[in-house]
Coordinates of C-alpha atoms (C1' of nucleotides) in Angstrom, one line a residue:
Chain K
M12 CA 109.0 60.0 128.2
R13 CA 111.7 62.1 129.8
R14 CA 112.3 64.3 126.8
A15 CA 108.7 65.7 126.8
D16 CA 109.0 66.5 130.4
R17 CA 112.3 68.4 129.9
L18 CA 110.7 70.3 127.1
D19 CA 107.8 71.3 129.3
R20 CA 110.2 72.5 132.0
L21 CA 112.1 74.5 129.4
Q22 CA 108.8 76.0 128.1
S23 CA 107.9 77.0 131.6
A24 CA 111.2 78.7 132.2
L25 CA 111.0 80.5 128.9
D26 CA 107.5 81.5 128.0
A27 CA 107.3 84.1 130.7
G28 CA 109.5 85.9 128.2
G29 CA 113.2 85.6 128.3
Y30 CA 116.1 83.4 127.3
L31 CA 118.4 80.9 128.8
R32 CA 122.0 80.1 128.1
L33 CA 122.4 76.6 126.8
K34 CA 124.6 75.7 129.6
D35 CA 122.2 77.1 132.2
A36 CA 119.4 75.1 130.6
A37 CA 121.5 72.0 130.8
R38 CA 122.2 72.6 134.5
L39 CA 118.5 73.4 135.2
L40 CA 117.4 70.2 133.6
G41 CA 120.3 68.1 135.0
V42 CA 121.4 66.8 131.6
S43 CA 124.3 67.5 129.3
E44 CA 124.3 70.4 126.8
M45 CA 124.2 67.9 124.0
T46 CA 120.9 66.5 125.2
V47 CA 119.4 69.9 125.4
R48 CA 120.4 70.5 121.9
R49 CA 118.8 67.3 120.8
D50 CA 115.7 68.0 122.7
I51 CA 115.3 71.4 121.0
A52 CA 116.0 70.0 117.6
S53 CA 113.4 67.3 118.1
C54 CA 110.5 69.8 118.5
D55 CA 111.5 72.1 115.8
G56 CA 109.9 75.5 116.0
R57 CA 108.7 75.4 119.5
F58 CA 111.9 77.2 120.7
A59 CA 114.2 79.6 118.9
Y60 CA 117.7 78.5 119.2
L61 CA 120.2 81.2 118.6
G62 CA 124.0 81.1 119.2
G63 CA 124.1 79.4 122.5
Y64 CA 120.9 80.8 123.8
I65 CA 117.4 79.3 123.9
A66 CA 114.5 81.7 123.5
G67 CA 110.9 80.9 123.7
G68 CA 107.8 82.5 122.4
L69 CA 109.4 84.7 119.9
E70 CA 107.6 83.5 116.8
S71 CA 106.0 86.9 117.3
A72 CA 102.9 88.7 118.3
G73 CA 99.7 86.8 118.5
G74 CA 100.3 84.1 116.0
M75 CA 100.4 86.5 113.2
G76 CA 104.1 85.9 112.8
Y77 CA 103.8 84.4 109.4
I78 CA 101.8 87.2 108.0
L79 CA 104.2 89.6 109.5
D80 CA 107.3 87.8 108.2
R81 CA 105.9 87.8 104.7
E82 CA 105.0 91.4 104.8
R83 CA 108.2 92.4 106.5
D84 CA 110.6 92.3 103.6
A85 CA 108.1 93.9 101.3
H86 CA 107.2 97.1 102.9
I87 CA 109.0 97.5 106.1
E88 CA 111.1 100.5 105.0
M89 CA 108.0 102.3 103.7
K90 CA 106.1 101.6 106.9
R91 CA 108.9 102.8 108.9
T92 CA 109.1 106.0 106.9
A93 CA 105.3 106.6 107.1
C94 CA 105.6 106.3 110.9
D95 CA 108.5 108.7 111.0
S96 CA 106.0 111.2 109.5
A97 CA 103.3 110.2 112.0
A98 CA 105.6 110.5 115.0
T99 CA 105.9 114.2 114.4
L100 CA 102.3 114.5 115.6
L101 CA 103.1 113.0 119.0
K102 CA 103.1 115.6 121.8
P103 CA 104.0 115.0 125.4
G104 CA 101.2 114.6 127.8
E105 CA 98.6 113.9 125.1
T106 CA 96.3 110.9 124.6
V107 CA 96.7 108.9 121.4
F108 CA 94.8 106.1 119.8
I109 CA 97.0 103.6 118.0
D110 CA 95.3 101.3 115.5
C111 CA 96.2 97.6 114.9
G112 CA 98.3 96.2 112.1
T113 CA 101.9 95.8 111.1
T114 CA 102.4 99.5 110.2
T115 CA 101.5 101.0 113.6
T116 CA 104.1 99.0 115.5
H117 CA 106.7 101.3 114.1
L118 CA 104.9 104.3 115.4
A119 CA 104.4 102.6 118.8
S120 CA 108.2 102.0 119.2
R121 CA 108.8 105.7 118.3
I122 CA 106.8 107.0 121.3
P123 CA 109.4 108.3 123.8
A124 CA 109.3 106.4 127.1
D125 CA 109.4 109.6 129.1
S126 CA 106.7 111.5 127.1
Q127 CA 103.8 111.0 129.6
I128 CA 101.7 110.0 126.7
T129 CA 98.5 107.9 127.2
V130 CA 98.2 105.2 124.6
V131 CA 94.9 103.6 123.7
C132 CA 95.2 100.4 121.7
Y133 CA 93.4 97.1 121.0
A134 CA 96.1 94.9 119.5
M135 CA 98.6 92.6 121.1
N136 CA 101.6 93.7 119.0
I137 CA 101.0 97.3 119.9
A138 CA 100.4 96.5 123.6
E139 CA 103.6 94.5 123.8
I140 CA 105.6 97.5 122.7
V141 CA 103.9 100.3 124.7
C142 CA 103.5 98.3 127.9
K143 CA 107.2 98.0 128.2
K144 CA 107.8 101.7 128.3
P145 CA 107.6 102.8 131.9
G146 CA 106.7 106.4 131.3
L147 CA 103.6 105.7 129.3
R148 CA 100.0 105.1 130.4
V149 CA 98.3 102.4 128.5
V150 CA 94.7 101.7 128.0
M151 CA 93.9 98.4 126.3
L152 CA 90.6 97.7 124.7
G153 CA 89.9 94.1 125.3
G154 CA 87.4 91.5 124.1
L155 CA 87.5 88.5 121.8
Y156 CA 90.9 87.9 120.2
H157 CA 91.2 87.9 116.4
A158 CA 94.4 86.3 115.3
S159 CA 94.3 87.7 111.8
S160 CA 95.2 91.1 113.1
A161 CA 96.2 90.2 116.7
S162 CA 93.5 92.5 117.9
F163 CA 90.5 92.4 120.3
S164 CA 86.9 93.5 120.0
S165 CA 83.9 93.6 122.2
P166 CA 80.8 95.9 122.8
E167 CA 82.2 96.8 126.3
S168 CA 85.4 98.0 124.8
L169 CA 83.6 100.3 122.4
E170 CA 81.8 101.6 125.4
M171 CA 85.1 102.2 127.1
L172 CA 86.5 103.9 124.0
R173 CA 83.5 106.3 123.9
G174 CA 84.5 107.5 127.3
I175 CA 88.1 108.4 126.3
G176 CA 89.0 111.7 124.9
I177 CA 91.7 111.4 122.3
N178 CA 94.0 114.1 121.1
T179 CA 95.3 112.2 118.0
A180 CA 94.0 109.0 116.5
F181 CA 96.5 107.2 114.4
I182 CA 94.5 104.9 112.1
S183 CA 96.0 102.3 109.7
A184 CA 94.3 100.8 106.7
G185 CA 94.7 98.0 104.2
G186 CA 93.4 100.0 101.3
V187 CA 93.1 103.7 100.4
H188 CA 90.9 104.5 97.5
E189 CA 90.2 108.2 96.6
S190 CA 86.6 107.8 95.6
L191 CA 85.5 104.5 97.3
G192 CA 87.1 105.3 100.7
I193 CA 89.4 103.6 103.2
S194 CA 89.1 100.0 104.0
C195 CA 90.6 97.2 106.1
S196 CA 90.5 93.4 106.1
N197 CA 88.6 92.7 109.2
F198 CA 85.0 93.7 109.9
H199 CA 85.4 93.7 113.7
E200 CA 87.9 96.6 113.4
V201 CA 85.4 98.9 111.7
E202 CA 83.4 100.0 114.7
I203 CA 86.6 100.6 116.7
K204 CA 88.2 102.7 114.1
Q205 CA 85.1 104.7 113.6
T206 CA 84.6 105.3 117.3
A207 CA 88.3 106.4 117.6
I208 CA 87.9 108.8 114.7
A209 CA 84.7 110.2 116.2
N210 CA 86.3 110.8 119.6
A211 CA 89.6 112.3 118.3
V212 CA 90.5 115.9 117.9
T213 CA 93.0 115.1 115.3
K214 CA 92.7 112.2 112.9
A215 CA 95.8 110.9 111.2
L216 CA 95.8 108.1 108.6
V217 CA 99.1 106.2 108.7
V218 CA 99.7 104.1 105.6
D219 CA 102.6 103.4 103.3
S220 CA 102.3 104.3 99.6
S221 CA 101.6 100.7 98.6
K222 CA 98.1 101.0 99.9
F223 CA 96.9 103.5 97.4
D224 CA 94.2 102.4 95.0
Q225 CA 93.8 99.2 97.0
V226 CA 90.5 98.0 98.3
K227 CA 89.8 95.6 101.2
P228 CA 86.5 94.1 102.2
A229 CA 85.6 96.4 105.1
F230 CA 85.2 100.1 104.5
F231 CA 85.4 102.3 107.5
A232 CA 85.9 106.0 106.5
K233 CA 86.3 108.4 103.6
L234 CA 89.5 110.2 103.0
N235 CA 88.2 113.6 104.1
S236 CA 87.5 112.2 107.6
F237 CA 91.2 112.7 108.2
D238 CA 93.2 115.8 109.0
F239 CA 96.6 114.2 108.1
L240 CA 97.9 111.5 105.8
C241 CA 101.2 110.2 107.2
C242 CA 103.0 108.4 104.4
D243 CA 106.4 107.6 102.9
D244 CA 107.7 109.5 99.9
G245 CA 106.4 107.0 97.4
I246 CA 103.2 109.0 97.0
D247 CA 103.1 110.7 93.6
P248 CA 102.7 114.4 93.4
A249 CA 99.5 114.4 91.4
R250 CA 97.8 112.3 94.1
A251 CA 99.2 114.5 96.8
E252 CA 97.8 117.6 95.2
R253 CA 94.3 116.0 94.8
L254 CA 94.4 115.0 98.5
A255 CA 95.5 118.4 99.6
A256 CA 92.6 119.9 97.7
A257 CA 90.3 117.6 99.6
G258 CA 91.6 119.1 102.8
V259 CA 94.0 116.4 103.9
R260 CA 97.4 117.5 104.9
I261 CA 100.2 115.2 103.7
M262 CA 102.9 114.5 106.2
L263 CA 106.2 113.3 104.7
P264 CA 109.4 112.6 106.5
Chain O
M19 CA 123.7 111.4 114.2
R20 CA 123.8 108.3 112.1
R21 CA 124.1 105.9 115.0
A22 CA 120.8 106.9 116.4
D23 CA 119.2 106.5 113.0
R24 CA 120.6 103.0 112.6
L25 CA 119.3 102.0 116.1
D26 CA 115.9 103.3 115.1
R27 CA 115.9 101.2 112.0
L28 CA 117.0 98.2 114.0
Q29 CA 114.3 98.8 116.5
S30 CA 111.7 99.0 113.8
A31 CA 112.8 95.7 112.3
L32 CA 112.8 94.0 115.7
D33 CA 110.1 95.2 117.9
A34 CA 107.4 93.6 115.9
G35 CA 108.9 90.6 117.5
G36 CA 111.7 88.6 116.0
Y37 CA 115.4 88.4 115.6
L38 CA 118.1 89.3 113.2
R39 CA 121.3 87.6 112.4
L40 CA 124.2 90.0 113.1
K41 CA 125.3 89.8 109.5
D42 CA 121.8 90.4 108.2
A43 CA 121.5 93.5 110.4
A44 CA 124.8 94.7 109.0
R45 CA 123.6 94.3 105.5
L46 CA 120.3 95.9 106.2
L47 CA 122.0 98.9 107.7
G48 CA 124.7 99.0 105.1
V49 CA 127.5 99.0 107.6
S50 CA 130.0 96.4 108.9
E51 CA 129.2 93.9 111.6
M52 CA 131.6 95.6 113.9
T53 CA 129.7 98.8 113.7
V54 CA 126.5 97.1 114.5
R55 CA 128.1 95.5 117.5
R56 CA 129.3 98.9 118.7
D57 CA 125.9 100.4 118.1
I58 CA 124.2 97.8 120.2
A59 CA 126.8 98.1 122.9
S60 CA 126.3 101.8 123.0
C61 CA 122.6 101.6 124.0
D62 CA 122.9 98.9 126.5
G63 CA 119.7 97.1 127.3
R64 CA 117.6 98.3 124.4
F65 CA 118.4 95.2 122.5
A66 CA 119.2 91.7 123.6
Y67 CA 122.4 90.4 122.0
L68 CA 122.8 86.7 122.0
G69 CA 125.4 84.7 120.1
G70 CA 125.3 86.4 116.8
Y71 CA 121.7 87.3 116.9
I72 CA 120.0 90.6 117.8
A73 CA 116.6 90.3 119.5
G74 CA 114.4 93.1 120.5
G75 CA 111.8 93.6 123.1
L76 CA 112.6 90.5 125.1
E77 CA 113.2 92.1 128.4
S78 CA 109.9 90.5 129.1
A79 CA 106.3 90.9 129.6
G80 CA 105.1 94.4 130.5
G81 CA 108.1 95.9 132.1
M82 CA 107.8 93.6 135.1
G83 CA 110.9 91.8 133.9
Y84 CA 112.9 92.6 136.9
I85 CA 110.4 91.4 139.4
L86 CA 110.0 88.3 137.4
D87 CA 113.8 87.7 137.1
R88 CA 114.2 88.1 140.8
E89 CA 111.4 85.7 141.5
R90 CA 112.4 83.3 138.8
D91 CA 115.3 81.6 140.5
A92 CA 113.5 81.4 143.8
H93 CA 110.3 79.7 143.2
I94 CA 110.1 78.7 139.6
E95 CA 110.2 75.0 140.2
M96 CA 107.5 75.2 142.8
K97 CA 105.3 77.3 140.6
R98 CA 105.8 74.9 137.8
T99 CA 104.8 72.0 139.9
A100 CA 101.7 73.8 141.3
C101 CA 100.6 74.4 137.7
D102 CA 101.2 70.8 136.8
S103 CA 98.5 70.1 139.4
A104 CA 96.3 72.8 138.1
A105 CA 96.6 71.6 134.6
T106 CA 94.8 68.4 135.4
L107 CA 91.6 70.5 135.8
L108 CA 91.8 71.6 132.2
K109 CA 89.1 70.0 130.0
P110 CA 88.7 70.4 126.2
G111 CA 86.0 72.7 125.1
E112 CA 85.7 74.5 128.5
T113 CA 86.1 78.1 129.4
V114 CA 88.7 79.0 132.0
F115 CA 89.7 82.2 133.7
I116 CA 93.4 82.6 134.3
D117 CA 94.6 85.1 136.8
C118 CA 97.6 87.4 136.5
G119 CA 101.0 86.9 138.1
T120 CA 104.1 85.0 137.6
T121 CA 102.7 81.6 138.6
T122 CA 99.9 81.3 136.1
T123 CA 102.1 81.7 133.1
H124 CA 103.2 78.2 133.7
L125 CA 99.6 77.1 133.6
A126 CA 98.9 79.1 130.4
S127 CA 101.8 77.4 128.6
R128 CA 100.4 74.0 129.6
I129 CA 97.1 74.5 127.8
P130 CA 97.2 72.3 124.8
A131 CA 96.9 74.3 121.6
D132 CA 94.3 72.0 120.1
S133 CA 92.0 71.8 123.2
Q134 CA 89.3 74.2 122.0
I135 CA 89.5 75.9 125.4
T136 CA 88.4 79.5 125.8
V137 CA 90.7 81.5 128.0
V138 CA 89.7 84.6 129.8
C139 CA 92.6 86.7 131.1
Y140 CA 93.5 90.2 132.0
A141 CA 97.3 90.2 132.0
M142 CA 99.9 90.8 129.3
N143 CA 102.1 87.9 130.2
I144 CA 99.2 85.4 130.0
A145 CA 97.8 86.9 126.8
E146 CA 101.2 86.7 125.2
I147 CA 101.2 83.0 125.7
V148 CA 97.7 82.0 124.9
C149 CA 97.3 84.3 121.9
K150 CA 100.0 82.4 120.2
K151 CA 98.1 79.1 120.4
P152 CA 96.0 78.8 117.3
G153 CA 93.4 76.4 118.7
L154 CA 92.4 78.6 121.7
R155 CA 89.8 81.2 121.9
V156 CA 91.0 84.2 124.0
V157 CA 89.0 86.9 125.7
M158 CA 91.1 89.7 127.1
L159 CA 89.7 92.0 129.8
G160 CA 91.2 95.4 129.0
G161 CA 91.5 98.7 130.8
L162 CA 94.2 100.7 132.3
Y163 CA 97.5 99.0 132.5
H164 CA 99.2 98.3 135.8
A165 CA 102.9 97.5 135.3
S166 CA 103.3 96.0 138.8
S167 CA 101.4 92.9 137.7
A168 CA 101.3 93.5 133.9
S169 CA 97.5 93.5 134.1
F170 CA 94.6 95.7 133.1
S171 CA 91.5 96.9 134.9
S172 CA 88.4 98.9 134.1
P173 CA 84.7 99.0 135.0
E174 CA 83.8 97.9 131.5
S175 CA 85.9 94.8 131.8
L176 CA 84.2 93.8 135.0
E177 CA 80.9 94.2 133.1
M178 CA 82.3 91.9 130.3
L179 CA 83.5 89.4 132.8
R180 CA 80.0 89.3 134.5
G181 CA 78.6 88.1 131.1
I182 CA 81.0 85.2 130.7
G183 CA 80.3 81.8 132.1
I184 CA 83.4 80.2 133.4
N185 CA 83.9 76.4 134.0
T186 CA 87.1 76.7 136.0
A187 CA 88.7 79.9 137.5
F188 CA 92.4 79.6 138.2
I189 CA 93.2 82.2 140.8
S190 CA 96.6 83.1 142.0
A191 CA 97.6 84.8 145.2
G192 CA 100.5 86.5 146.9
G193 CA 99.5 85.3 150.4
V194 CA 97.5 82.4 151.8
H195 CA 96.5 82.7 155.4
E196 CA 94.2 80.1 156.9
S197 CA 92.3 82.4 159.2
L198 CA 92.8 85.9 157.7
G199 CA 92.2 84.8 154.1
I200 CA 93.8 85.1 150.7
S201 CA 95.5 88.2 149.5
C202 CA 97.3 89.9 146.7
S203 CA 99.5 92.9 146.2
N204 CA 97.4 95.0 144.0
F205 CA 94.0 96.5 144.9
H206 CA 92.8 96.7 141.3
E207 CA 92.9 92.9 141.1
V208 CA 90.4 92.3 143.9
E209 CA 87.2 93.0 142.0
I210 CA 88.3 91.0 139.0
K211 CA 89.3 88.0 141.1
Q212 CA 86.1 88.2 143.0
T213 CA 83.9 88.4 139.9
A214 CA 85.7 85.5 138.3
I215 CA 85.2 83.4 141.4
A216 CA 81.5 84.4 141.5
N217 CA 81.0 83.4 137.9
A218 CA 82.9 80.1 137.9
V219 CA 81.5 76.6 138.5
T220 CA 84.8 75.4 139.8
K221 CA 87.2 77.6 141.7
A222 CA 90.9 76.6 141.9
L223 CA 93.5 78.5 143.9
V224 CA 96.9 78.1 142.3
V225 CA 99.9 78.9 144.6
D226 CA 103.2 77.5 145.4
S227 CA 103.8 76.5 149.0
S228 CA 106.0 79.5 149.8
K229 CA 102.8 81.6 149.9
F230 CA 101.4 79.9 153.0
D231 CA 101.1 82.1 156.1
Q232 CA 101.9 85.2 154.0
V233 CA 99.7 88.3 153.9
K234 CA 99.6 90.9 151.2
P235 CA 97.7 94.2 151.4
A236 CA 94.6 93.3 149.4
F237 CA 92.4 90.5 150.7
F238 CA 90.0 89.1 148.1
A239 CA 88.6 85.7 149.4
K240 CA 88.6 83.2 152.1
L241 CA 90.0 79.8 151.7
N242 CA 86.7 78.0 151.7
S243 CA 85.7 80.0 148.6
F244 CA 87.8 77.5 146.6
D245 CA 87.0 73.9 145.5
F246 CA 90.7 73.1 144.8
L247 CA 94.1 74.2 146.0
C248 CA 96.7 73.4 143.4
C249 CA 100.1 73.4 145.0
D250 CA 103.5 71.8 144.9
D251 CA 104.4 69.1 147.3
G252 CA 106.0 71.5 149.8
I253 CA 102.7 71.8 151.7
D254 CA 103.0 70.1 155.1
P255 CA 100.6 67.3 156.0
A256 CA 99.1 68.9 159.0
R257 CA 98.1 71.9 156.9
A258 CA 96.8 69.7 154.2
E259 CA 94.6 68.0 156.6
R260 CA 93.2 71.2 158.1
L261 CA 92.4 72.5 154.6
A262 CA 90.8 69.2 153.6
A263 CA 88.6 69.5 156.7
A264 CA 87.6 73.0 155.5
G265 CA 86.3 71.5 152.3
V266 CA 89.2 72.4 150.0
R267 CA 90.6 69.5 147.9
I268 CA 94.3 69.5 147.6
M269 CA 95.7 68.9 144.2
L270 CA 99.3 67.7 144.1
P271 CA 101.4 66.6 141.1
Chain M
dC13 C1' 119.2 37.8 132.7
dA14 C1' 120.8 38.7 127.9
dG15 C1' 120.5 41.4 124.1
dA16 C1' 118.8 45.1 121.4
dA17 C1' 117.4 49.7 120.9
dA18 C1' 117.0 54.1 122.5
dA19 C1' 118.7 57.8 125.1
dT20 C1' 122.4 60.3 126.9
dG21 C1' 127.3 61.6 127.6
dT22 C1' 132.0 62.6 125.7
dT23 C1' 135.3 64.2 122.7
dA24 C1' 137.8 66.6 119.0
dG25 C1' 138.0 69.3 115.1
dA26 C1' 135.4 72.7 112.3
dA27 C1' 132.8 76.7 112.2
dT28 C1' 131.4 80.7 114.1
dG29 C1' 131.3 84.6 117.2
dT30 C1' 134.2 87.9 120.2
dT31 C1' 137.6 91.2 121.4
dA32 C1' 141.1 94.4 121.0
dA33 C1' 144.3 96.8 118.4
dC34 C1' 145.3 99.4 114.7
dA35 C1' 144.2 101.5 109.9
dT36 C1' 141.3 104.4 107.3
dC37 C1' 137.7 107.6 106.3
dG38 C1' 134.8 111.8 106.7
dC39 C1' 133.9 116.0 108.6
dG40 C1' 134.2 120.3 111.0
dA41 C1' 137.4 123.9 113.1
dC42 C1' 141.0 126.9 112.6
Chain W
dG6 C1' 144.1 123.1 103.1
dT7 C1' 145.3 120.3 107.1
dC8 C1' 144.8 119.1 111.6
dG9 C1' 142.4 116.5 114.9
dC10 C1' 138.7 113.8 116.3
dG11 C1' 135.2 110.7 116.1
dA12 C1' 133.2 107.2 113.5
dT13 C1' 133.8 103.2 110.8
dG14 C1' 136.4 99.3 108.7
dT15 C1' 139.9 95.6 108.9
dT16 C1' 142.5 92.1 110.7
dA17 C1' 144.2 88.6 113.7
dA18 C1' 144.3 86.1 118.0
dC19 C1' 141.2 84.2 121.0
dA20 C1' 136.9 82.1 122.9
dT21 C1' 132.8 79.9 122.2
dT22 C1' 129.5 77.1 119.9
dC23 C1' 128.4 73.5 116.5
dT24 C1' 128.6 69.0 114.5
dA25 C1' 129.4 64.4 114.0
dA26 C1' 131.3 60.3 115.5
dC27 C1' 131.8 57.1 119.0
dA28 C1' 131.3 55.5 124.1
dT29 C1' 128.4 54.7 127.7
dT30 C1' 124.2 54.3 130.2
dT31 C1' 119.4 53.3 130.5
dT32 C1' 115.2 51.1 129.1
dC33 C1' 112.5 47.7 127.1
dT34 C1' 111.7 43.0 125.5
dG35 C1' 111.8 38.1 125.2

DNA sequence: CAGAAAATGTTAGAATGTTAACATCGCGAC
DNA sequence: GTCGCGATGTTAACATTCTAACATTTTCTG
């Protein structure tokens, strides 16, 4: 079938990451624009079709597009604000660890391109952002891919991480419970987070205020392991006071 | 300044990977569409603006967008064809190594999502493609990022690679010279390519025919290290015969 | 080869996006 | 205050894309 062949060619041209004008695509494939339209409509979802352009591979980082889309509307503003707080801890020339998740992307995009910062990460969505900034040095911890958090894990990566001196570790979490501790959804993240915390001079927990009193299956630290809690202003004053008493500095925007 | 703040919010909403309708962006930011247009125009390049949609972070994989764009027009059809040949070596359930570069992206996008294939890679542009396919297992070799080829390298990753059994290694190259050997532009790739070749049952060289008689600074193998040469039909018959005599099977579309 | 069905091309009008010019608002300086 | 300036909003003319209907070509089948 010719249609399938055309779609393959389109895919090839697009999944390196870019977009094509509809008319260019038509010329490339040697058919009319209308046919390209029909081709794209026939395989719904494979390409994104926006206002005269065809874009491929935008569904989003590492197949966790749906999770992300669902979460986006809910907490995006809070996450953004929490990362505003966290970004004040960034210092030119330093080495930072950036955890996986949908919160820390906002922090990654806040790192100035010319800051000479070295970023250590282990998630696709973080890497996609920081690798595009020319002034940054990026260290990626590889391993087996876990689509649930778009992250990688492996013993060798832990070994690599142990050899890296970190000025500030920015750790995210799915749940923050004052007595039970801090938890995330994926067990493979636990060792990485713990190693990053152990190797860092400054430890910062980056969460939006919806995470308080939540518990996820994998505990990885206690609240007092952290020097800073970077949060949005949804945290209530009583809680803030308790945390401050426990030695955690609260960073608000 | 309010404009910078709006741009930050846009960036946050977009760089997780997605797009926004212009009118949605206007509503999100609480300003008119015209203002959003002006904002985007003011920071040219930070966002892609296509037909009523705003897309972020599309410039392309790992900052090598420009290289890629320049190469795209030139050889894209040949690369596509070469990868058509290579794709016939893919078998469900197997483990494959996919090299970095602008050629192998076409191969990566040809891997069927439901093929239960395990992909070993060390480049952002490859990872971006294969991580999105739910039926694949992905192993990423991490390390320090090299923007020139959007790839990573580290001693620990080599160690990891040594522990991985590969059915077919798909290796790319910047130059293929019959007597001098096969070369690439970046020295850090050499060890990885060599280790992948050493660990693979089947070794396939994937290059378009423009690479013949070229030489790049870093040699990494001789032609007879490979079982297959996956190429487009631009290879001339005399050369094909010589290579066949040297024990390399030529794969054409 | 005829006929049917599918695929592709063409066209025109509707919808949408784009641009530039001008109006309005908000804010700081004098 | 009010003047001026920059930022933002509004409008209208213009350009582009979208959709659906129909024309044409190709492909398959008997």
